[in-house]
mmCIF file of C-alpha atoms and ligand atoms in Angstrom:
data_model
loop_
_atom_site.group_PDB
_atom_site.id
_atom_site.type_symbol
_atom_site.label_atom_id
_atom_site.label_comp_id
_atom_site.label_asym_id
_atom_site.label_seq_id
_atom_site.Cartn_x
_atom_site.Cartn_y
_atom_site.Cartn_z
ATOM 1 C CA UNK A 1 89.993 115.770 78.241
ATOM 2 C CA UNK A 2 86.484 116.244 77.254
ATOM 3 C CA UNK A 3 85.168 114.132 74.065
ATOM 4 C CA UNK A 4 83.234 112.142 76.449
ATOM 5 C CA UNK A 5 80.753 111.047 74.055
ATOM 6 C CA UNK A 6 83.031 109.953 71.237
ATOM 7 C CA UNK A 7 83.094 106.338 70.676
ATOM 8 C CA UNK A 8 86.347 104.828 71.880
ATOM 9 C CA UNK A 9 87.731 101.346 70.510
ATOM 10 C CA UNK A 10 89.125 100.814 74.200
ATOM 11 C CA UNK A 11 88.688 102.483 77.426
ATOM 12 C CA UNK A 12 91.338 101.434 79.979
ATOM 13 C CA UNK A 13 90.191 101.867 83.653
ATOM 14 C CA UNK A 14 93.329 102.741 85.662
ATOM 15 C CA UNK A 15 96.401 104.671 85.105
ATOM 16 C CA UNK A 16 98.983 102.752 86.783
ATOM 17 C CA UNK A 17 102.026 101.017 85.224
ATOM 18 C CA UNK A 18 100.171 98.420 83.650
ATOM 19 C CA UNK A 19 97.271 100.780 82.349
ATOM 20 C CA UNK A 20 100.021 103.184 80.772
ATOM 21 C CA UNK A 21 101.917 100.267 79.177
ATOM 22 C CA UNK A 22 98.611 98.939 77.947
ATOM 23 C CA UNK A 23 97.641 102.231 76.345
ATOM 24 C CA UNK A 24 100.881 102.332 74.561
ATOM 25 C CA UNK A 25 100.236 99.047 73.036
ATOM 26 C CA UNK A 26 96.641 100.230 72.094
ATOM 27 C CA UNK A 27 98.324 102.612 70.028
ATOM 28 C CA UNK A 28 100.403 100.019 68.259
ATOM 29 C CA UNK A 29 97.117 98.287 67.264
ATOM 30 C CA UNK A 30 95.729 101.600 65.980
ATOM 31 C CA UNK A 31 92.834 101.537 68.468
ATOM 32 C CA UNK A 32 91.320 104.948 69.628
ATOM 33 C CA UNK A 33 92.124 104.840 73.460
ATOM 34 C CA UNK A 34 91.077 106.466 76.618
ATOM 35 C CA UNK A 35 92.539 105.955 80.059
ATOM 36 C CA UNK A 36 90.399 106.937 83.096
ATOM 37 C CA UNK A 37 92.100 107.266 86.472
ATOM 38 C CA UNK A 38 90.565 107.924 89.870
ATOM 39 C CA UNK A 39 93.771 109.653 91.426
ATOM 40 C CA UNK A 40 94.784 113.280 90.286
ATOM 41 C CA UNK A 41 98.044 111.765 88.733
ATOM 42 C CA UNK A 42 99.150 108.643 86.887
ATOM 43 C CA UNK A 43 101.272 105.691 88.265
ATOM 44 C CA UNK A 44 98.829 103.812 90.338
ATOM 45 C CA UNK A 45 100.537 102.032 93.457
ATOM 46 C CA UNK A 46 103.949 102.990 92.388
ATOM 47 C CA UNK A 47 103.287 106.829 92.594
ATOM 48 C CA UNK A 48 101.188 106.370 95.585
ATOM 49 C CA UNK A 49 103.394 104.150 97.826
ATOM 50 C CA UNK A 50 106.852 104.266 96.601
ATOM 51 C CA UNK A 51 107.845 107.027 94.000
ATOM 52 C CA UNK A 52 111.416 107.098 95.593
ATOM 53 C CA UNK A 53 111.930 103.467 95.956
ATOM 54 C CA UNK A 54 114.373 101.900 93.545
ATOM 55 C CA UNK A 55 112.661 99.055 91.600
ATOM 56 C CA UNK A 56 115.120 96.365 90.323
ATOM 57 C CA UNK A 57 112.989 93.594 88.880
ATOM 58 C CA UNK A 58 111.965 94.907 85.420
ATOM 59 C CA UNK A 59 113.694 93.286 82.434
ATOM 60 C CA UNK A 60 116.259 95.464 80.903
ATOM 61 C CA UNK A 61 116.376 98.142 83.595
ATOM 62 C CA UNK A 62 118.724 97.364 86.325
ATOM 63 C CA UNK A 63 117.475 100.045 88.695
ATOM 64 C CA UNK A 64 114.963 102.855 88.471
ATOM 65 C CA UNK A 65 112.967 105.028 90.886
ATOM 66 C CA UNK A 66 109.259 104.735 90.893
ATOM 67 C CA UNK A 67 109.013 108.199 89.698
ATOM 68 C CA UNK A 68 111.305 107.774 86.736
ATOM 69 C CA UNK A 69 109.543 104.540 85.563
ATOM 70 C CA UNK A 70 106.190 106.327 85.642
ATOM 71 C CA UNK A 71 107.605 109.237 84.001
ATOM 72 C CA UNK A 72 108.967 107.056 81.073
ATOM 73 C CA UNK A 73 105.612 104.904 81.085
ATOM 74 C CA UNK A 74 103.618 108.030 80.686
ATOM 75 C CA UNK A 75 105.788 109.293 77.879
ATOM 76 C CA UNK A 76 105.613 105.985 76.215
ATOM 77 C CA UNK A 77 101.772 105.734 76.610
ATOM 78 C CA UNK A 78 101.536 109.282 74.964
ATOM 79 C CA UNK A 79 103.115 108.078 71.823
ATOM 80 C CA UNK A 80 99.792 107.694 70.148
ATOM 81 C CA UNK A 81 98.036 110.300 72.040
ATOM 82 C CA UNK A 82 95.452 108.705 74.018
ATOM 83 C CA UNK A 83 92.698 110.849 75.968
ATOM 84 C CA UNK A 84 93.591 110.731 79.556
ATOM 85 C CA UNK A 85 90.921 111.513 82.138
ATOM 86 C CA UNK A 86 92.044 112.136 85.741
ATOM 87 C CA UNK A 87 90.275 112.535 89.069
ATOM 88 C CA UNK A 88 87.218 110.242 87.946
ATOM 89 C CA UNK A 89 86.364 106.981 89.512
ATOM 90 C CA UNK A 90 84.508 104.656 86.941
ATOM 91 C CA UNK A 91 81.406 103.426 88.930
ATOM 92 C CA UNK A 92 78.597 102.392 86.295
ATOM 93 C CA UNK A 93 78.661 99.970 83.386
ATOM 94 C CA UNK A 94 75.732 99.523 80.920
ATOM 95 C CA UNK A 95 75.718 97.525 77.763
ATOM 96 C CA UNK A 96 73.899 99.480 75.042
ATOM 97 C CA UNK A 97 71.691 97.707 72.390
ATOM 98 C CA UNK A 98 74.463 97.974 69.725
ATOM 99 C CA UNK A 99 76.963 95.875 72.052
ATOM 100 C CA UNK A 100 79.017 98.741 72.938
ATOM 101 C CA UNK A 101 79.466 100.014 76.558
ATOM 102 C CA UNK A 102 78.542 103.200 78.508
ATOM 103 C CA UNK A 103 80.647 103.992 81.447
ATOM 104 C CA UNK A 104 79.662 106.296 84.132
ATOM 105 C CA UNK A 105 82.083 108.154 86.367
ATOM 106 C CA UNK A 106 81.321 109.031 90.111
ATOM 107 C CA UNK A 107 80.685 112.572 88.919
ATOM 108 C CA UNK A 108 78.184 111.474 86.284
ATOM 109 C CA UNK A 109 80.419 111.864 83.294
ATOM 110 C CA UNK A 110 79.731 109.147 80.722
ATOM 111 C CA UNK A 111 82.242 107.493 78.397
ATOM 112 C CA UNK A 112 81.382 105.332 75.407
ATOM 113 C CA UNK A 113 83.452 102.536 74.281
ATOM 114 C CA UNK A 114 83.429 99.390 72.381
ATOM 115 C CA UNK A 115 85.747 97.512 74.836
ATOM 116 C CA UNK A 116 87.149 97.866 78.275
ATOM 117 C CA UNK A 117 90.385 96.851 79.755
ATOM 118 C CA UNK A 118 90.237 96.782 83.509
ATOM 119 C CA UNK A 119 93.903 97.847 85.036
ATOM 120 C CA UNK A 120 92.476 98.880 88.350
ATOM 121 C CA UNK A 121 94.968 97.066 90.555
ATOM 122 C CA UNK A 122 93.125 96.288 93.702
ATOM 123 C CA UNK A 123 90.984 99.280 93.355
ATOM 124 C CA UNK A 124 91.047 102.712 94.347
ATOM 125 C CA UNK A 125 93.467 103.969 96.922
ATOM 126 C CA UNK A 126 92.279 106.038 99.809
ATOM 127 C CA UNK A 127 94.475 106.773 102.928
ATOM 128 C CA UNK A 128 92.845 106.457 106.368
ATOM 129 C CA UNK A 129 92.445 109.959 107.644
ATOM 130 C CA UNK A 130 93.652 111.472 110.979
ATOM 131 C CA UNK A 131 90.640 111.207 113.090
ATOM 132 C CA UNK A 132 91.132 114.403 115.213
ATOM 133 C CA UNK A 133 88.862 117.699 115.156
ATOM 134 C CA UNK A 134 90.062 120.292 112.623
ATOM 135 C CA UNK A 135 92.787 118.025 111.212
ATOM 136 C CA UNK A 136 91.262 118.136 107.504
ATOM 137 C CA UNK A 137 92.207 122.004 107.197
ATOM 138 C CA UNK A 138 95.937 121.173 107.281
ATOM 139 C CA UNK A 139 95.628 118.512 104.638
ATOM 140 C CA UNK A 140 97.793 119.406 101.687
ATOM 141 C CA UNK A 141 99.884 121.666 103.929
ATOM 142 C CA UNK A 142 101.983 120.172 106.696
ATOM 143 C CA UNK A 143 99.586 117.300 107.388
ATOM 144 C CA UNK A 144 100.548 114.585 104.863
ATOM 145 C CA UNK A 145 99.531 111.042 104.045
ATOM 146 C CA UNK A 146 102.499 110.095 102.082
ATOM 147 C CA UNK A 147 106.042 111.128 101.209
ATOM 148 C CA UNK A 148 105.999 112.795 97.734
ATOM 149 C CA UNK A 149 109.462 114.586 97.986
ATOM 150 C CA UNK A 150 111.929 113.505 100.763
ATOM 151 C CA UNK A 151 113.135 117.304 100.421
ATOM 152 C CA UNK A 152 109.854 118.414 101.895
ATOM 153 C CA UNK A 153 111.135 117.285 105.326
ATOM 154 C CA UNK A 154 114.698 118.658 105.137
ATOM 155 C CA UNK A 155 115.712 120.022 108.667
ATOM 156 C CA UNK A 156 112.244 119.694 109.790
ATOM 157 C CA UNK A 157 110.804 118.075 113.139
ATOM 158 C CA UNK A 158 108.712 115.471 111.620
ATOM 159 C CA UNK A 159 106.159 113.611 113.699
ATOM 160 C CA UNK A 160 105.073 110.311 112.273
ATOM 161 C CA UNK A 161 101.787 108.690 113.516
ATOM 162 C CA UNK A 162 101.485 104.910 112.724
ATOM 163 C CA UNK A 163 103.361 101.754 113.391
ATOM 164 C CA UNK A 164 103.068 99.682 110.175
ATOM 165 C CA UNK A 165 105.547 98.979 107.507
ATOM 166 C CA UNK A 166 105.291 102.174 105.755
ATOM 167 C CA UNK A 167 105.495 104.275 108.925
ATOM 168 C CA UNK A 168 108.684 102.484 109.737
ATOM 169 C CA UNK A 169 110.074 103.062 106.261
ATOM 170 C CA UNK A 170 109.327 106.468 106.231
ATOM 171 C CA UNK A 171 110.982 107.128 109.680
ATOM 172 C CA UNK A 172 114.244 105.293 108.646
ATOM 173 C CA UNK A 173 114.255 107.303 105.260
ATOM 174 C CA UNK A 174 113.510 110.713 106.887
ATOM 175 C CA UNK A 175 116.110 110.199 109.653
ATOM 176 C CA UNK A 176 119.196 111.316 107.772
ATOM 177 C CA UNK A 177 117.085 114.276 106.272
ATOM 178 C CA UNK A 178 115.238 115.648 108.952
ATOM 179 C CA UNK A 179 116.146 117.546 111.941
ATOM 180 C CA UNK A 180 114.325 115.170 114.083
ATOM 181 C CA UNK A 181 111.712 112.384 113.786
ATOM 182 C CA UNK A 182 109.172 111.422 116.326
ATOM 183 C CA UNK A 183 107.221 108.170 115.883
ATOM 184 C CA UNK A 184 103.818 107.906 117.779
ATOM 185 C CA UNK A 185 102.176 104.424 117.702
ATOM 186 C CA UNK A 186 99.355 103.162 119.735
ATOM 187 C CA UNK A 187 100.942 99.644 120.298
ATOM 188 C CA UNK A 188 104.281 98.875 121.885
ATOM 189 C CA UNK A 189 105.069 96.650 118.881
ATOM 190 C CA UNK A 190 105.789 97.858 115.377
ATOM 191 C CA UNK A 191 104.762 95.557 112.355
ATOM 192 C CA UNK A 192 106.981 95.351 109.391
ATOM 193 C CA UNK A 193 110.354 94.135 108.285
ATOM 194 C CA UNK A 194 112.440 93.099 111.390
ATOM 195 C CA UNK A 195 115.693 94.871 110.208
ATOM 196 C CA UNK A 196 113.980 98.056 109.489
ATOM 197 C CA UNK A 197 112.158 97.962 113.126
ATOM 198 C CA UNK A 198 115.583 97.289 114.670
ATOM 199 C CA UNK A 199 117.212 100.140 112.763
ATOM 200 C CA UNK A 200 114.390 102.415 113.803
ATOM 201 C CA UNK A 201 114.834 101.363 117.506
ATOM 202 C CA UNK A 202 118.525 101.887 117.341
ATOM 203 C CA UNK A 203 118.197 105.349 115.665
ATOM 204 C CA UNK A 204 117.907 108.831 117.071
ATOM 205 C CA UNK A 205 114.304 108.778 116.559
ATOM 206 C CA UNK A 206 111.850 109.536 119.512
ATOM 207 C CA UNK A 207 109.695 106.553 119.969
ATOM 208 C CA UNK A 208 106.357 107.097 121.805
ATOM 209 C CA UNK A 209 104.359 103.926 122.508
ATOM 210 C CA UNK A 210 101.689 103.256 123.321
ATOM 211 C CA UNK A 211 100.575 106.812 122.300
ATOM 212 C CA UNK A 212 97.947 108.330 120.032
ATOM 213 C CA UNK A 213 98.043 111.672 118.140
ATOM 214 C CA UNK A 214 95.077 113.212 119.989
ATOM 215 C CA UNK A 215 94.801 116.774 118.961
ATOM 216 C CA UNK A 216 96.541 119.243 116.604
ATOM 217 C CA UNK A 217 97.089 122.825 117.175
ATOM 218 C CA UNK A 218 98.034 125.694 114.822
ATOM 219 C CA UNK A 219 97.215 128.901 113.010
ATOM 220 C CA UNK A 220 95.188 128.859 110.014
ATOM 221 C CA UNK A 221 97.447 126.911 107.710
ATOM 222 C CA UNK A 222 100.036 125.042 109.768
ATOM 223 C CA UNK A 223 100.073 122.668 112.548
ATOM 224 C CA UNK A 224 102.398 123.988 115.143
ATOM 225 C CA UNK A 225 101.939 121.601 117.958
ATOM 226 C CA UNK A 226 100.162 118.304 118.651
ATOM 227 C CA UNK A 227 98.951 116.675 121.791
ATOM 228 C CA UNK A 228 100.053 113.147 122.128
ATOM 229 C CA UNK A 229 98.429 110.883 124.629
ATOM 230 C CA UNK A 230 99.720 107.815 126.507
ATOM 231 C CA UNK A 231 96.665 105.566 126.247
ATOM 232 C CA UNK A 232 97.863 103.425 129.354
ATOM 233 C CA UNK A 233 98.162 106.404 131.621
ATOM 234 C CA UNK A 234 96.232 109.198 129.653
ATOM 235 C CA UNK A 235 99.277 111.591 130.418
ATOM 236 C CA UNK A 236 99.443 113.989 127.403
ATOM 237 C CA UNK A 237 102.514 115.626 125.958
ATOM 238 C CA UNK A 238 102.471 118.797 123.707
ATOM 239 C CA UNK A 239 104.993 118.448 121.067
ATOM 240 C CA UNK A 240 106.179 121.257 118.700
ATOM 241 C CA UNK A 241 106.328 120.104 115.018
ATOM 242 C CA UNK A 242 107.044 121.229 111.518
ATOM 243 C CA UNK A 243 105.517 118.272 109.551
ATOM 244 C CA UNK A 244 103.044 115.641 110.562
ATOM 245 C CA UNK A 245 103.015 112.435 108.617
ATOM 246 C CA UNK A 246 100.073 110.128 109.124
ATOM 247 C CA UNK A 247 100.232 106.343 108.083
ATOM 248 C CA UNK A 248 97.046 104.808 109.705
ATOM 249 C CA UNK A 249 96.647 102.230 106.748
ATOM 250 C CA UNK A 250 94.626 102.888 103.601
ATOM 251 C CA UNK A 251 91.452 101.416 101.992
ATOM 252 C CA UNK A 252 91.898 99.899 98.763
ATOM 253 C CA UNK A 253 88.606 98.926 96.875
ATOM 254 C CA UNK A 254 87.108 97.997 93.682
ATOM 255 C CA UNK A 255 83.918 99.734 94.767
ATOM 256 C CA UNK A 256 80.780 99.400 92.466
ATOM 257 C CA UNK A 257 82.945 97.401 89.773
ATOM 258 C CA UNK A 258 82.212 94.272 92.031
ATOM 259 C CA UNK A 259 78.562 94.624 91.239
ATOM 260 C CA UNK A 260 79.151 94.448 87.456
ATOM 261 C CA UNK A 261 78.692 90.889 87.140
ATOM 262 C CA UNK A 262 82.201 89.952 86.613
ATOM 263 C CA UNK A 263 83.588 86.575 87.890
ATOM 264 C CA UNK A 264 85.939 86.797 90.900
ATOM 265 C CA UNK A 265 88.587 84.469 92.155
ATOM 266 C CA UNK A 266 90.646 85.011 95.176
ATOM 267 C CA UNK A 267 89.324 88.613 95.437
ATOM 268 C CA UNK A 268 90.613 89.533 91.806
ATOM 269 C CA UNK A 269 88.915 89.170 88.467
ATOM 270 C CA UNK A 270 89.100 85.830 86.816
ATOM 271 C CA UNK A 271 90.590 85.822 83.188
ATOM 272 C CA UNK A 272 91.520 83.290 80.670
ATOM 273 C CA UNK A 273 94.673 83.066 78.732
ATOM 274 C CA UNK A 274 93.467 85.993 76.469
ATOM 275 C CA UNK A 275 92.794 88.111 79.448
ATOM 276 C CA UNK A 276 89.110 87.831 78.794
ATOM 277 C CA UNK A 277 86.763 88.226 81.663
ATOM 278 C CA UNK A 278 83.405 86.417 81.585
ATOM 279 C CA UNK A 279 81.741 89.460 80.163
ATOM 280 C CA UNK A 280 82.500 89.788 76.283
ATOM 281 C CA UNK A 281 84.338 92.738 75.549
ATOM 282 C CA UNK A 282 85.588 93.275 79.132
ATOM 283 C CA UNK A 283 89.347 92.312 79.610
ATOM 284 C CA UNK A 284 91.648 92.842 82.589
ATOM 285 C CA UNK A 285 95.440 93.105 82.962
ATOM 286 C CA UNK A 286 97.673 93.779 85.863
ATOM 287 C CA UNK A 287 97.111 93.165 89.601
ATOM 288 C CA UNK A 288 93.373 93.090 89.279
ATOM 289 C CA UNK A 289 93.557 89.920 86.941
ATOM 290 C CA UNK A 290 93.711 86.453 88.202
ATOM 291 C CA UNK A 291 94.634 83.134 86.638
ATOM 292 C CA UNK A 292 96.704 80.194 87.668
ATOM 293 C CA UNK A 293 100.026 81.124 89.037
ATOM 294 C CA UNK A 294 99.367 84.779 88.539
ATOM 295 C CA UNK A 295 102.383 87.005 89.240
ATOM 296 C CA UNK A 296 101.797 90.411 91.067
ATOM 297 C CA UNK A 297 104.695 92.165 89.661
ATOM 298 C CA UNK A 298 105.008 95.016 87.079
ATOM 299 C CA UNK A 299 106.761 92.690 84.542
ATOM 300 C CA UNK A 300 103.961 90.291 84.635
ATOM 301 C CA UNK A 301 101.421 93.268 83.784
ATOM 302 C CA UNK A 302 103.407 94.381 80.987
ATOM 303 C CA UNK A 303 102.823 91.134 79.258
ATOM 304 C CA UNK A 304 99.029 90.856 80.174
ATOM 305 C CA UNK A 305 98.279 94.307 78.962
ATOM 306 C CA UNK A 306 99.365 93.654 75.252
ATOM 307 C CA UNK A 307 97.574 90.172 75.436
ATOM 308 C CA UNK A 308 94.360 92.106 76.499
ATOM 309 C CA UNK A 309 94.890 94.644 73.641
ATOM 310 C CA UNK A 310 95.143 91.861 71.081
ATOM 311 C CA UNK A 311 92.244 90.252 72.413
ATOM 312 C CA UNK A 312 90.192 93.405 72.352
ATOM 313 C CA UNK A 313 91.268 94.043 68.894
ATOM 314 C CA UNK A 314 90.065 90.703 67.685
ATOM 315 C CA UNK A 315 86.873 91.234 69.662
ATOM 316 C CA UNK A 316 86.234 94.424 67.419
ATOM 317 C CA UNK A 317 87.502 93.113 64.189
ATOM 318 C CA UNK A 318 87.250 89.335 64.412
ATOM 319 C CA UNK A 319 89.298 88.888 61.195
ATOM 320 C CA UNK A 320 92.373 90.280 62.985
ATOM 321 C CA UNK A 321 94.792 87.841 64.376
ATOM 322 C CA UNK A 322 95.829 87.602 67.755
ATOM 323 C CA UNK A 323 99.530 87.590 66.928
ATOM 324 C CA UNK A 324 101.924 89.978 68.526
ATOM 325 C CA UNK A 325 102.968 93.026 66.609
ATOM 326 C CA UNK A 326 106.690 94.121 67.097
ATOM 327 C CA UNK A 327 107.548 97.878 67.771
ATOM 328 C CA UNK A 328 110.543 97.587 65.669
ATOM 329 C CA UNK A 329 108.535 96.895 62.567
ATOM 330 C CA UNK A 330 105.810 99.388 63.461
ATOM 331 C CA UNK A 331 107.900 102.692 63.667
HETATM 332 C C1 FAD B 401 105.150 99.167 98.567
HETATM 333 C C2 FAD B 401 105.118 98.348 97.285
HETATM 334 C C3 FAD B 401 106.266 97.947 96.592
HETATM 335 C C4 FAD B 401 106.334 97.408 95.343
HETATM 336 N N1 FAD B 401 107.483 96.990 94.962
HETATM 337 C C5 FAD B 401 107.435 96.276 93.559
HETATM 338 C C6 FAD B 401 108.653 96.200 92.937
HETATM 339 O O1 FAD B 401 109.635 96.534 93.226
HETATM 340 N N2 FAD B 401 108.654 95.515 91.683
HETATM 341 C C7 FAD B 401 107.373 95.043 91.187
HETATM 342 O O2 FAD B 401 107.281 94.640 89.888
HETATM 343 N N3 FAD B 401 106.098 95.327 91.745
HETATM 344 C C8 FAD B 401 106.206 95.890 92.975
HETATM 345 N N4 FAD B 401 104.964 96.128 93.756
HETATM 346 C C9 FAD B 401 103.728 95.800 92.946
HETATM 347 C C10 FAD B 401 103.471 96.692 91.971
HETATM 348 O O3 FAD B 401 103.391 98.105 92.536
HETATM 349 C C11 FAD B 401 102.044 96.422 91.255
HETATM 350 O O4 FAD B 401 102.136 95.134 90.829
HETATM 351 C C12 FAD B 401 101.665 97.363 90.231
HETATM 352 O O5 FAD B 401 101.337 98.546 90.751
HETATM 353 C C13 FAD B 401 100.419 96.946 89.475
HETATM 354 O O6 FAD B 401 99.979 97.819 88.482
HETATM 355 P P1 FAD B 401 98.483 97.961 87.996
HETATM 356 O O7 FAD B 401 98.641 99.103 86.984
HETATM 357 O O8 FAD B 401 97.918 96.726 87.780
HETATM 358 O O9 FAD B 401 97.617 98.652 89.357
HETATM 359 P P2 FAD B 401 97.953 99.877 90.258
HETATM 360 O O10 FAD B 401 99.364 100.224 90.293
HETATM 361 O O11 FAD B 401 97.262 99.408 91.497
HETATM 362 O O12 FAD B 401 97.163 100.866 89.373
HETATM 363 C C14 FAD B 401 95.803 100.722 89.250
HETATM 364 C C15 FAD B 401 95.285 102.230 89.064
HETATM 365 O O13 FAD B 401 93.680 102.024 88.799
HETATM 366 C C16 FAD B 401 93.026 103.082 89.421
HETATM 367 N N5 FAD B 401 91.571 102.695 89.697
HETATM 368 C C17 FAD B 401 91.143 101.780 90.394
HETATM 369 N N6 FAD B 401 89.863 101.564 90.207
HETATM 370 C C18 FAD B 401 89.315 102.688 89.379
HETATM 371 C C19 FAD B 401 88.247 103.138 89.055
HETATM 372 N N7 FAD B 401 87.018 102.339 89.350
HETATM 373 N N8 FAD B 401 88.154 104.175 88.159
HETATM 374 C C20 FAD B 401 89.275 104.859 87.853
HETATM 375 N N9 FAD B 401 90.556 104.526 88.135
HETATM 376 C C21 FAD B 401 90.449 103.323 89.114
HETATM 377 C C22 FAD B 401 93.814 103.369 90.724
HETATM 378 O O14 FAD B 401 93.393 104.552 91.382
HETATM 379 C C23 FAD B 401 95.253 103.071 90.481
HETATM 380 O O15 FAD B 401 95.855 104.318 90.110
HETATM 381 C C24 FAD B 401 105.123 96.970 94.864
HETATM 382 C C25 FAD B 401 103.864 97.226 95.583
HETATM 383 C C26 FAD B 401 103.956 97.974 96.715
HETATM 384 C C27 FAD B 401 102.510 98.274 97.550
#
């Protein structure tokens, strides 16, 4: 960390799977590289939404959990020792007189760079919070907004608030592990994949609809009981819980990057076949980049990243070719 005023060849905004593989490839092209990530950890949507899901559509890897894939990508990214900055959202962009860029993070920290590769996905991810008095003090304790470790819920009474795809998935995943699962949802209908919803309805889970989680009660550091209100009758039940898992959706937003003067197309940043945006020296790869027949898959981003790096390299050193470099000849 630190080194904020050193001039980097490339700064990758976003430490998701595509940002990580892009950082590795920057090292292949001998570019001084920095990754800036908003979350306190690497891995983007994979770490945030599905660390324990098995991914089966990456060439050469028949099956791998999200967590393992990110572990391997982080290891690969560190081959050439890039600077990794966590917990910072890049908000400001300034083009200096010498053509380099000065980026500013939400906390005021500055980052000086010759080129930028946007690997921001659809933006920063923030879970919608449980909107009841005093809930925030239980965050990071037994009030959770995601499932990091299934084992955290072993033999516990888990109350899940929410009725979307993830809430249904979590309920089904936790049923064999937890002592009991209660699902509270404000509508009668759940949304998501029909088979998963049928499995949940047929399971031993207690389903409370149309109900809302109305209040949390507990000691200093743990929720012990919750009030759950039927929104049609206003009847309230008090339920003893060990863990409360909230899935009220999330916000995903590019934030101030939308004001940088980049050209957008279908909500994402328009790039050409070199992954060049409309601003010279700024490239994009992964979910944020848009072009004809764009594939929103990790495998697609693994090709776009190196293309963006090769373009950034020839932007800095115009005599360098855009040709691919093979790792087999590099090491
Ligand atoms: C539930 C689910 C299941 C999926 N399953 C699969 C699958 O099986 N196979 C597959 O190929 N794809 C799958 N996908 C899609 C895949 O996750 C995405 O294509 C992939 O994560 C895109 O990677 P990325 O690095 O471009 O973006 P992301 O993973 O979104 O990472 C972008 C990172 O940039 C950070 N960031 C954003 N803005 C800023 C900023 N201003 N400053 C600093 N950091 C910033 C974010 O915090 C984030 O960590 C799935 C997606 C979901 C939601």
